[in-house]
PDB file of C-alpha atoms in Angstrom:
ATOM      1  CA  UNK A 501     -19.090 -24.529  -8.214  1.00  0.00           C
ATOM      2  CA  UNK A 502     -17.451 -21.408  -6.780  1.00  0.00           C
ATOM      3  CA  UNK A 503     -16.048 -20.921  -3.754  1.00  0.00           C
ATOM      4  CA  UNK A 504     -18.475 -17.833  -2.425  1.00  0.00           C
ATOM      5  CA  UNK A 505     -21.356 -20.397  -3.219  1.00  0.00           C
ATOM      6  CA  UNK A 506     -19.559 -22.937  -0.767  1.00  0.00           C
ATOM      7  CA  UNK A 507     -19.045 -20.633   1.709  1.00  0.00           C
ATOM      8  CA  UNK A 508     -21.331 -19.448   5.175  1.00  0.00           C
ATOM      9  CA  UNK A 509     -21.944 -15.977   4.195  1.00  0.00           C
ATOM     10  CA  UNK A 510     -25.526 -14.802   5.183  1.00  0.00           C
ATOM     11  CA  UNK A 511     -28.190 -14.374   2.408  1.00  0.00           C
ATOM     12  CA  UNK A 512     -28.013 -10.608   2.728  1.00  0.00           C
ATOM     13  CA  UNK A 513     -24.048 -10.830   2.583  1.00  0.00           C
ATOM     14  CA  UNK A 514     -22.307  -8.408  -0.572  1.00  0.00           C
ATOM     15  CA  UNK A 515     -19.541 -10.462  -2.070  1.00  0.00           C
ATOM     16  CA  UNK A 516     -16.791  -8.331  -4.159  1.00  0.00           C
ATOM     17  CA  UNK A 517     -14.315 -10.140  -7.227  1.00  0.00           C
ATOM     18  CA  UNK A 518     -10.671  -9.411  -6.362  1.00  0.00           C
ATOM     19  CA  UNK A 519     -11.087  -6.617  -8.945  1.00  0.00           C
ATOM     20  CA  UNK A 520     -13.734  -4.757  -7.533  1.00  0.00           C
ATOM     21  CA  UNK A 521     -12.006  -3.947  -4.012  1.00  0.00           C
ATOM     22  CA  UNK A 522      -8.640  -3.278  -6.057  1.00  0.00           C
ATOM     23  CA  UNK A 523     -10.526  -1.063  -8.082  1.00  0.00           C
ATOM     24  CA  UNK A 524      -9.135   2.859  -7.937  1.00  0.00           C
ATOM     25  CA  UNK A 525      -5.555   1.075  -6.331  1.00  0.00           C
ATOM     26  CA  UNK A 526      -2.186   1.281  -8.286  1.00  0.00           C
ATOM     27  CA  UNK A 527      -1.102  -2.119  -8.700  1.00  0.00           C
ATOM     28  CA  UNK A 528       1.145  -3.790  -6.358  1.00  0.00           C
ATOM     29  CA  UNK A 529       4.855  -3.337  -7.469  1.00  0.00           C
ATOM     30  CA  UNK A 530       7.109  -6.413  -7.540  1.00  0.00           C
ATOM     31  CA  UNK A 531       9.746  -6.517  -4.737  1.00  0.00           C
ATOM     32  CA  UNK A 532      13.470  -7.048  -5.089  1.00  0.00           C
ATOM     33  CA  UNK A 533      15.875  -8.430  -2.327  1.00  0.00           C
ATOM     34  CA  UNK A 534      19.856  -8.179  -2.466  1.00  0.00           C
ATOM     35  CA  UNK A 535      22.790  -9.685  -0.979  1.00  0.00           C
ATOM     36  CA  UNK A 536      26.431  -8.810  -1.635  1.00  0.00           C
ATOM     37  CA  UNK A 537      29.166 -10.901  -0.795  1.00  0.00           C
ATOM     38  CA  UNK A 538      32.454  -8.949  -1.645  1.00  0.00           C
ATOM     39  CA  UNK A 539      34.608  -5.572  -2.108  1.00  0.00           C
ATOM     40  CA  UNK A 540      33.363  -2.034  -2.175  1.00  0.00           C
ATOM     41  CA  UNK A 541      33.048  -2.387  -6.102  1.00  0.00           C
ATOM     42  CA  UNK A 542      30.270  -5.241  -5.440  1.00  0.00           C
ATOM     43  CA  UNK A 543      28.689  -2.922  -2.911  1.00  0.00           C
ATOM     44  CA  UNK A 544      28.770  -0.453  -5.568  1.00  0.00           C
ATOM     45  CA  UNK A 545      27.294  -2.757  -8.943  1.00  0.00           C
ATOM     46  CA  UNK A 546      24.071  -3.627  -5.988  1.00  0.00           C
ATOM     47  CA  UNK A 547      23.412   0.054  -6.173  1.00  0.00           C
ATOM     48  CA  UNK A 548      23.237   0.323  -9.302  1.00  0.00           C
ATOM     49  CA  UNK A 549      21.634  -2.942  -9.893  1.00  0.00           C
ATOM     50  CA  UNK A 550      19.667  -1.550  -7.320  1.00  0.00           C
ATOM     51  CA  UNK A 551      18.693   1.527  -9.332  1.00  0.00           C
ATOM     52  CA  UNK A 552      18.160  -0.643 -12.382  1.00  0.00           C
ATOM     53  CA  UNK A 553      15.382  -2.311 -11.114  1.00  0.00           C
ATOM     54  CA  UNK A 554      13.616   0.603  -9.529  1.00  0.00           C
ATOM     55  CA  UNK A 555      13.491   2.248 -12.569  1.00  0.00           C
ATOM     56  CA  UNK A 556      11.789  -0.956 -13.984  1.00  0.00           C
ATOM     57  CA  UNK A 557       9.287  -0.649 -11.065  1.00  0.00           C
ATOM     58  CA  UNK A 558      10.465  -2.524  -8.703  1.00  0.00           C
ATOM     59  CA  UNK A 559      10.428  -2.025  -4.777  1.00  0.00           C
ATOM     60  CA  UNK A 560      13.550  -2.873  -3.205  1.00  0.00           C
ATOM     61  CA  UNK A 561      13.269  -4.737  -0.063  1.00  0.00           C
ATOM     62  CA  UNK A 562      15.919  -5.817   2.498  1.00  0.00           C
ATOM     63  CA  UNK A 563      17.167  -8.854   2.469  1.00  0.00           C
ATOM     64  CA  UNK A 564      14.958 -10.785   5.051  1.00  0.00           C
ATOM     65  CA  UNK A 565      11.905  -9.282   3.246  1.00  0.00           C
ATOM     66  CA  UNK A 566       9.790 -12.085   0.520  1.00  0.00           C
ATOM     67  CA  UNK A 567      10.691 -10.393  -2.362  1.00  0.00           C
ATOM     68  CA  UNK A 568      10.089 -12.044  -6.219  1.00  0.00           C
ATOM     69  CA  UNK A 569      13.273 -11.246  -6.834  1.00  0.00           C
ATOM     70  CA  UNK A 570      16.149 -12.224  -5.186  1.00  0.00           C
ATOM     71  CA  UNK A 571      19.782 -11.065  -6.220  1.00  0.00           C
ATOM     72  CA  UNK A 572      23.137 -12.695  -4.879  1.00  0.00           C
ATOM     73  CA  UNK A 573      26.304 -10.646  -5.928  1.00  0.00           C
ATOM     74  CA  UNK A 574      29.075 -12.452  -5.118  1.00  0.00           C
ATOM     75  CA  UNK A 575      32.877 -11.809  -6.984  1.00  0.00           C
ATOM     76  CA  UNK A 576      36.084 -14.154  -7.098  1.00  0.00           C
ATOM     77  CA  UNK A 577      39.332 -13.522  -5.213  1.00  0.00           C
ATOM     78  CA  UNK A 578      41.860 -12.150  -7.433  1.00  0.00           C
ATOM     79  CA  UNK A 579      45.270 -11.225  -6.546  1.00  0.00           C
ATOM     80  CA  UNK A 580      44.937  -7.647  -7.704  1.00  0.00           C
ATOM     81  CA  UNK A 581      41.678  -5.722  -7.359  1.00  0.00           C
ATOM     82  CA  UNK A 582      40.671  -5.046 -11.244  1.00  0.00           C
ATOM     83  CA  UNK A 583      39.274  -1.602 -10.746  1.00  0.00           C
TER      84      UNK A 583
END
């Protein structure tokens, strides 16, 4: 039994499938969310992770945003910066 059959719609009611009103609409991108911990080179590898993504089709979103994605760049302490 389907839902629509269950439901209190009126007899003269139109009923549209999920495809239907998405029809003519691009697609809904996936969303990415990051969070650096770190240095000015981790800022910098987010960007370009950053850019990565978006060129995958991804919408980046800020951190507090529900994203599908979720990226935590973090580094170790090291006694002398490698780059």
């Amino acid at each position: 039994m389907s839902l629509l059959s269950e439901t209190a719609l009126p007899p003269d009611s139109e009923t549209f499938t999920a495809d239907e009103l998405n029809e003519g609409q691009e697609p809904a991108k996936k969303r990415v969310s990051f969070h650096t911990l770190g240095c000015r080179l981790n800022q910098s590898e987010t960007g370009v992770l950053a850019r990565s993504f978006e060129q995958q089709g991804y919408a980046v979103v800020p951190e507090y945003a529900q994203a599908e994605v979720y990226v935590l760049n973090t580094c170790t302490v090291t006694e002398h910066s490698d780059a």
